[in-house]
mmCIF file of N, CA and C in Angstrom:
data_model
loop_
_atom_site.group_PDB
_atom_site.id
_atom_site.type_symbol
_atom_site.label_atom_id
_atom_site.label_comp_id
_atom_site.label_asym_id
_atom_site.label_seq_id
_atom_site.Cartn_x
_atom_site.Cartn_y
_atom_site.Cartn_z
ATOM 1 N N ALA A 1179 -58.786 21.792 -64.632
ATOM 2 C CA ALA A 1179 -59.636 21.267 -63.570
ATOM 3 C C ALA A 1179 -58.951 21.376 -62.224
ATOM 4 N N SER A 1180 -57.621 21.092 -62.157
ATOM 5 C CA SER A 1180 -56.940 21.145 -60.876
ATOM 6 C C SER A 1180 -56.843 22.571 -60.347
ATOM 7 N N GLY A 1181 -56.959 23.584 -61.218
ATOM 8 C CA GLY A 1181 -56.925 24.967 -60.770
ATOM 9 C C GLY A 1181 -58.134 25.317 -59.934
ATOM 10 N N ARG A 1182 -59.219 24.553 -60.091
ATOM 11 C CA ARG A 1182 -60.432 24.807 -59.324
ATOM 12 C C ARG A 1182 -60.565 23.840 -58.150
ATOM 13 N N ALA A 1183 -59.581 22.975 -57.968
ATOM 14 C CA ALA A 1183 -59.654 22.009 -56.875
ATOM 15 C C ALA A 1183 -59.676 22.734 -55.537
ATOM 16 N N SER A 1184 -60.432 22.191 -54.609
ATOM 17 C CA SER A 1184 -60.516 22.827 -53.300
ATOM 18 C C SER A 1184 -59.231 22.561 -52.518
ATOM 19 N N ILE A 1185 -58.915 23.487 -51.661
ATOM 20 C CA ILE A 1185 -57.741 23.367 -50.818
ATOM 21 C C ILE A 1185 -58.127 22.529 -49.612
ATOM 22 N N THR A 1186 -57.406 21.467 -49.365
ATOM 23 C CA THR A 1186 -57.713 20.584 -48.247
ATOM 24 C C THR A 1186 -56.785 20.852 -47.082
ATOM 25 N N VAL A 1187 -57.141 20.314 -45.938
ATOM 26 C CA VAL A 1187 -56.290 20.419 -44.754
ATOM 27 C C VAL A 1187 -54.937 19.782 -45.042
ATOM 28 N N ARG A 1188 -54.938 18.687 -45.765
ATOM 29 C CA ARG A 1188 -53.688 18.008 -46.128
ATOM 30 C C ARG A 1188 -52.785 18.936 -46.941
ATOM 31 N N ASP A 1189 -53.352 19.718 -47.849
ATOM 32 C CA ASP A 1189 -52.563 20.667 -48.648
ATOM 33 C C ASP A 1189 -51.930 21.732 -47.758
ATOM 34 N N ILE A 1190 -52.705 22.237 -46.812
ATOM 35 C CA ILE A 1190 -52.203 23.273 -45.909
ATOM 36 C C ILE A 1190 -51.068 22.721 -45.061
ATOM 37 N N LEU A 1191 -51.263 21.517 -44.525
ATOM 38 C CA LEU A 1191 -50.222 20.916 -43.692
ATOM 39 C C LEU A 1191 -48.961 20.634 -44.499
ATOM 40 N N ALA A 1192 -49.113 20.145 -45.725
ATOM 41 C CA ALA A 1192 -47.949 19.858 -46.563
ATOM 42 C C ALA A 1192 -47.157 21.120 -46.848
ATOM 43 N N ALA A 1193 -47.834 22.201 -47.119
ATOM 44 C CA ALA A 1193 -47.153 23.467 -47.390
ATOM 45 C C ALA A 1193 -46.495 24.007 -46.130
ATOM 46 N N SER A 1194 -47.177 23.913 -44.993
ATOM 47 C CA SER A 1194 -46.633 24.480 -43.764
ATOM 48 C C SER A 1194 -45.461 23.674 -43.228
ATOM 49 N N GLN A 1195 -45.368 22.400 -43.555
ATOM 50 C CA GLN A 1195 -44.239 21.594 -43.101
ATOM 51 C C GLN A 1195 -42.935 22.072 -43.723
ATOM 52 N N ARG A 1196 -43.021 22.719 -44.845
ATOM 53 C CA ARG A 1196 -41.830 23.228 -45.516
ATOM 54 C C ARG A 1196 -41.387 24.563 -44.948
ATOM 55 N N GLN A 1197 -42.232 25.172 -44.127
ATOM 56 C CA GLN A 1197 -41.944 26.464 -43.505
ATOM 57 C C GLN A 1197 -42.136 26.329 -41.996
ATOM 58 N N PRO A 1198 -41.101 25.967 -41.241
ATOM 59 C CA PRO A 1198 -41.282 25.823 -39.797
ATOM 60 C C PRO A 1198 -41.710 27.139 -39.144
ATOM 61 N N VAL A 1199 -42.623 27.036 -38.206
ATOM 62 C CA VAL A 1199 -43.141 28.209 -37.499
ATOM 63 C C VAL A 1199 -42.469 28.261 -36.129
ATOM 64 N N PRO A 1200 -41.891 29.413 -35.762
ATOM 65 C CA PRO A 1200 -41.177 29.504 -34.493
ATOM 66 C C PRO A 1200 -42.070 29.439 -33.263
ATOM 67 N N GLN A 1201 -43.348 29.584 -33.420
ATOM 68 C CA GLN A 1201 -44.265 29.521 -32.288
ATOM 69 C C GLN A 1201 -45.378 28.542 -32.607
ATOM 70 N N ARG A 1202 -46.212 28.271 -31.640
ATOM 71 C CA ARG A 1202 -47.309 27.332 -31.860
ATOM 72 C C ARG A 1202 -48.340 27.947 -32.787
ATOM 73 N N GLY A 1203 -48.849 27.132 -33.671
ATOM 74 C CA GLY A 1203 -49.870 27.590 -34.596
ATOM 75 C C GLY A 1203 -49.585 27.094 -36.000
ATOM 76 N N TYR A 1204 -50.344 27.601 -36.925
ATOM 77 C CA TYR A 1204 -50.228 27.220 -38.330
ATOM 78 C C TYR A 1204 -50.011 28.472 -39.152
ATOM 79 N N GLN A 1205 -49.094 28.383 -40.080
ATOM 80 C CA GLN A 1205 -48.756 29.548 -40.883
ATOM 81 C C GLN A 1205 -49.351 29.418 -42.272
ATOM 82 N N CYS A 1206 -49.947 30.496 -42.748
ATOM 83 C CA CYS A 1206 -50.358 30.582 -44.136
ATOM 84 C C CYS A 1206 -49.075 30.839 -44.920
ATOM 85 N N VAL A 1207 -48.713 29.929 -45.772
ATOM 86 C CA VAL A 1207 -47.452 30.031 -46.490
ATOM 87 C C VAL A 1207 -47.478 31.183 -47.485
ATOM 88 N N SER A 1208 -48.632 31.593 -47.898
ATOM 89 C CA SER A 1208 -48.749 32.682 -48.866
ATOM 90 C C SER A 1208 -48.462 34.045 -48.236
ATOM 91 N N CYS A 1209 -49.166 34.370 -47.154
ATOM 92 C CA CYS A 1209 -49.024 35.705 -46.558
ATOM 93 C C CYS A 1209 -48.197 35.706 -45.273
ATOM 94 N N CYS A 1210 -47.806 34.513 -44.807
ATOM 95 C CA CYS A 1210 -46.967 34.324 -43.610
ATOM 96 C C CYS A 1210 -47.657 34.660 -42.294
ATOM 97 N N ARG A 1211 -48.959 34.887 -42.315
ATOM 98 C CA ARG A 1211 -49.678 35.114 -41.058
ATOM 99 C C ARG A 1211 -49.781 33.797 -40.302
ATOM 100 N N ILE A 1212 -49.777 33.858 -38.990
ATOM 101 C CA ILE A 1212 -49.854 32.670 -38.156
ATOM 102 C C ILE A 1212 -51.221 32.627 -37.491
ATOM 103 N N PHE A 1213 -51.822 31.446 -37.495
ATOM 104 C CA PHE A 1213 -53.160 31.250 -36.956
ATOM 105 C C PHE A 1213 -53.111 30.196 -35.862
ATOM 106 N N PRO A 1214 -53.972 30.294 -34.863
ATOM 107 C CA PRO A 1214 -53.913 29.375 -33.724
ATOM 108 C C PRO A 1214 -54.378 27.956 -34.036
ATOM 109 N N THR A 1215 -55.276 27.794 -35.010
ATOM 110 C CA THR A 1215 -55.799 26.464 -35.332
ATOM 111 C C THR A 1215 -55.751 26.229 -36.829
ATOM 112 N N LEU A 1216 -55.769 24.967 -37.179
ATOM 113 C CA LEU A 1216 -55.800 24.597 -38.590
ATOM 114 C C LEU A 1216 -57.090 25.098 -39.242
ATOM 115 N N TRP A 1217 -58.191 25.028 -38.500
ATOM 116 C CA TRP A 1217 -59.482 25.522 -39.006
ATOM 117 C C TRP A 1217 -59.400 27.015 -39.345
ATOM 118 N N SER A 1218 -58.744 27.792 -38.484
ATOM 119 C CA SER A 1218 -58.682 29.231 -38.723
ATOM 120 C C SER A 1218 -57.836 29.570 -39.949
ATOM 121 N N VAL A 1219 -56.751 28.832 -40.187
ATOM 122 C CA VAL A 1219 -55.951 29.110 -41.387
ATOM 123 C C VAL A 1219 -56.712 28.676 -42.639
ATOM 124 N N LYS A 1220 -57.454 27.579 -42.556
ATOM 125 C CA LYS A 1220 -58.247 27.147 -43.712
ATOM 126 C C LYS A 1220 -59.343 28.164 -44.022
ATOM 127 N N THR A 1221 -59.996 28.675 -43.000
ATOM 128 C CA THR A 1221 -61.018 29.703 -43.194
ATOM 129 C C THR A 1221 -60.398 30.955 -43.800
ATOM 130 N N HIS A 1222 -59.230 31.339 -43.304
ATOM 131 C CA HIS A 1222 -58.520 32.498 -43.853
ATOM 132 C C HIS A 1222 -58.247 32.314 -45.342
ATOM 133 N N ILE A 1223 -57.757 31.138 -45.718
ATOM 134 C CA ILE A 1223 -57.430 30.889 -47.128
ATOM 135 C C ILE A 1223 -58.686 30.985 -47.983
ATOM 136 N N GLN A 1224 -59.769 30.383 -47.530
ATOM 137 C CA GLN A 1224 -61.010 30.385 -48.308
ATOM 138 C C GLN A 1224 -61.583 31.794 -48.489
ATOM 139 N N HIS A 1225 -61.362 32.682 -47.509
ATOM 140 C CA HIS A 1225 -61.930 34.031 -47.561
ATOM 141 C C HIS A 1225 -60.855 35.108 -47.716
ATOM 142 N N SER A 1226 -59.677 34.719 -48.155
ATOM 143 C CA SER A 1226 -58.551 35.661 -48.209
ATOM 144 C C SER A 1226 -58.800 36.845 -49.134
ATOM 145 N N SER A 1227 -59.545 36.646 -50.208
ATOM 146 C CA SER A 1227 -59.787 37.758 -51.133
ATOM 147 C C SER A 1227 -60.604 38.869 -50.464
ATOM 148 N N GLN A 1228 -61.455 38.511 -49.515
ATOM 149 C CA GLN A 1228 -62.236 39.515 -48.792
ATOM 150 C C GLN A 1228 -61.355 40.337 -47.854
ATOM 151 N N GLU A 1229 -60.192 39.754 -47.484
ATOM 152 C CA GLU A 1229 -59.255 40.441 -46.597
ATOM 153 C C GLU A 1229 -58.159 41.166 -47.382
ATOM 154 N N GLY A 1230 -58.207 41.076 -48.704
ATOM 155 C CA GLY A 1230 -57.202 41.744 -49.523
ATOM 156 C C GLY A 1230 -55.981 40.902 -49.820
ATOM 157 N N TYR A 1231 -56.060 39.603 -49.552
ATOM 158 C CA TYR A 1231 -54.949 38.690 -49.820
ATOM 159 C C TYR A 1231 -55.304 37.779 -50.998
ATOM 160 N N SER A 1232 -54.289 37.175 -51.588
ATOM 161 C CA SER A 1232 -54.518 36.230 -52.683
ATOM 162 C C SER A 1232 -54.065 34.827 -52.284
ATOM 163 N N CYS A 1233 -54.242 34.479 -51.039
ATOM 164 C CA CYS A 1233 -53.777 33.195 -50.514
ATOM 165 C C CYS A 1233 -54.463 32.011 -51.195
ATOM 166 N N LYS A 1234 -55.738 32.135 -51.476
ATOM 167 C CA LYS A 1234 -56.468 31.038 -52.115
ATOM 168 C C LYS A 1234 -55.876 30.750 -53.493
ATOM 169 N N VAL A 1235 -55.556 31.781 -54.227
ATOM 170 C CA VAL A 1235 -54.938 31.621 -55.550
ATOM 171 C C VAL A 1235 -53.577 30.949 -55.400
ATOM 172 N N TYR A 1236 -52.808 31.381 -54.415
ATOM 173 C CA TYR A 1236 -51.482 30.809 -54.174
ATOM 174 C C TYR A 1236 -51.580 29.317 -53.888
ATOM 175 N N TYR A 1237 -52.471 28.911 -52.978
ATOM 176 C CA TYR A 1237 -52.600 27.499 -52.635
ATOM 177 C C TYR A 1237 -53.132 26.675 -53.806
ATOM 178 N N ARG A 1238 -54.036 27.228 -54.580
ATOM 179 C CA ARG A 1238 -54.523 26.500 -55.765
ATOM 180 C C ARG A 1238 -53.390 26.261 -56.756
ATOM 181 N N ARG A 1239 -52.567 27.282 -56.960
ATOM 182 C CA ARG A 1239 -51.437 27.144 -57.884
ATOM 183 C C ARG A 1239 -50.414 26.151 -57.343
ATOM 184 N N LEU A 1240 -50.156 26.218 -56.051
ATOM 185 C CA LEU A 1240 -49.227 25.293 -55.412
ATOM 186 C C LEU A 1240 -49.719 23.855 -55.557
ATOM 187 N N LYS A 1241 -51.007 23.646 -55.340
ATOM 188 C CA LYS A 1241 -51.574 22.302 -55.468
ATOM 189 C C LYS A 1241 -51.474 21.809 -56.912
ATOM 190 N N ALA A 1242 -51.734 22.686 -57.871
ATOM 191 C CA ALA A 1242 -51.629 22.303 -59.278
ATOM 192 C C ALA A 1242 -50.189 21.924 -59.628
ATOM 193 N N LEU A 1243 -49.220 22.660 -59.093
ATOM 194 C CA LEU A 1243 -47.818 22.327 -59.349
ATOM 195 C C LEU A 1243 -47.447 20.988 -58.730
ATOM 196 N N TRP A 1244 -47.924 20.710 -57.509
ATOM 197 C CA TRP A 1244 -47.656 19.425 -56.875
ATOM 198 C C TRP A 1244 -48.260 18.279 -57.691
ATOM 199 N N GLU A 1245 -49.492 18.471 -58.181
ATOM 200 C CA GLU A 1245 -50.139 17.437 -58.983
ATOM 201 C C GLU A 1245 -49.376 17.200 -60.276
ATOM 202 N N LYS A 1246 -48.917 18.261 -60.907
ATOM 203 C CA LYS A 1246 -48.145 18.134 -62.142
ATOM 204 C C LYS A 1246 -46.842 17.381 -61.875
ATOM 205 N N GLU A 1247 -46.164 17.741 -60.791
ATOM 206 C CA GLU A 1247 -44.919 17.069 -60.439
ATOM 207 C C GLU A 1247 -45.159 15.589 -60.158
ATOM 208 N N HIS A 1248 -46.229 15.283 -59.430
ATOM 209 C CA HIS A 1248 -46.570 13.895 -59.116
ATOM 210 C C HIS A 1248 -46.855 13.108 -60.398
ATOM 211 N N ASN A 1249 -47.617 13.699 -61.314
ATOM 212 C CA ASN A 1249 -47.939 13.028 -62.574
ATOM 213 C C ASN A 1249 -46.691 12.792 -63.419
ATOM 214 N N GLU A 1250 -45.768 13.754 -63.417
ATOM 215 C CA GLU A 1250 -44.522 13.595 -64.165
ATOM 216 C C GLU A 1250 -43.673 12.491 -63.564
ATOM 217 N N GLN A 1251 -43.651 12.388 -62.242
ATOM 218 C CA GLN A 1251 -42.885 11.329 -61.584
ATOM 219 C C GLN A 1251 -43.486 9.960 -61.880
ATOM 220 N N GLU A 1252 -44.802 9.878 -61.885
ATOM 221 C CA GLU A 1252 -45.457 8.612 -62.224
ATOM 222 C C GLU A 1252 -45.172 8.206 -63.656
ATOM 223 N N ALA A 1253 -45.191 9.174 -64.571
ATOM 224 C CA ALA A 1253 -44.932 8.882 -65.979
ATOM 225 C C ALA A 1253 -43.482 8.446 -66.203
ATOM 226 N N ALA A 1254 -42.562 8.974 -65.411
ATOM 227 C CA ALA A 1254 -41.145 8.654 -65.566
ATOM 228 C C ALA A 1254 -40.764 7.353 -64.862
ATOM 229 N N ALA A 1255 -41.598 6.884 -63.956
ATOM 230 C CA ALA A 1255 -41.289 5.659 -63.198
ATOM 231 C C ALA A 1255 -41.351 4.456 -64.136
ATOM 232 N N PRO A 1256 -40.391 3.547 -63.983
ATOM 233 C CA PRO A 1256 -40.407 2.337 -64.833
ATOM 234 C C PRO A 1256 -41.594 1.456 -64.480
ATOM 235 N N ARG A 1257 -42.215 0.929 -65.489
ATOM 236 C CA ARG A 1257 -43.381 0.042 -65.295
ATOM 237 C C ARG A 1257 -42.901 -1.384 -65.177
ATOM 238 N N VAL A 1258 -43.476 -2.075 -64.219
ATOM 239 C CA VAL A 1258 -43.071 -3.477 -63.989
ATOM 240 C C VAL A 1258 -44.135 -4.406 -64.474
#
């Protein structure tokens, strides 16, 4: 189910925070292209297959890995 989850602005920002961009804008972490607005990078990700990129697949996989890691951390946390 998480493989089909939509990519949110929060997901894009979380991924881009790990990759500082030397200039103003937002970077697609998958293809490294830089976009002037958050909206434009989100649109790029949603339509990346039409441009010959697999960015949408990359972000879906990244989100699934983050969810798995979060669930594992919750399961390992001591219950009070």
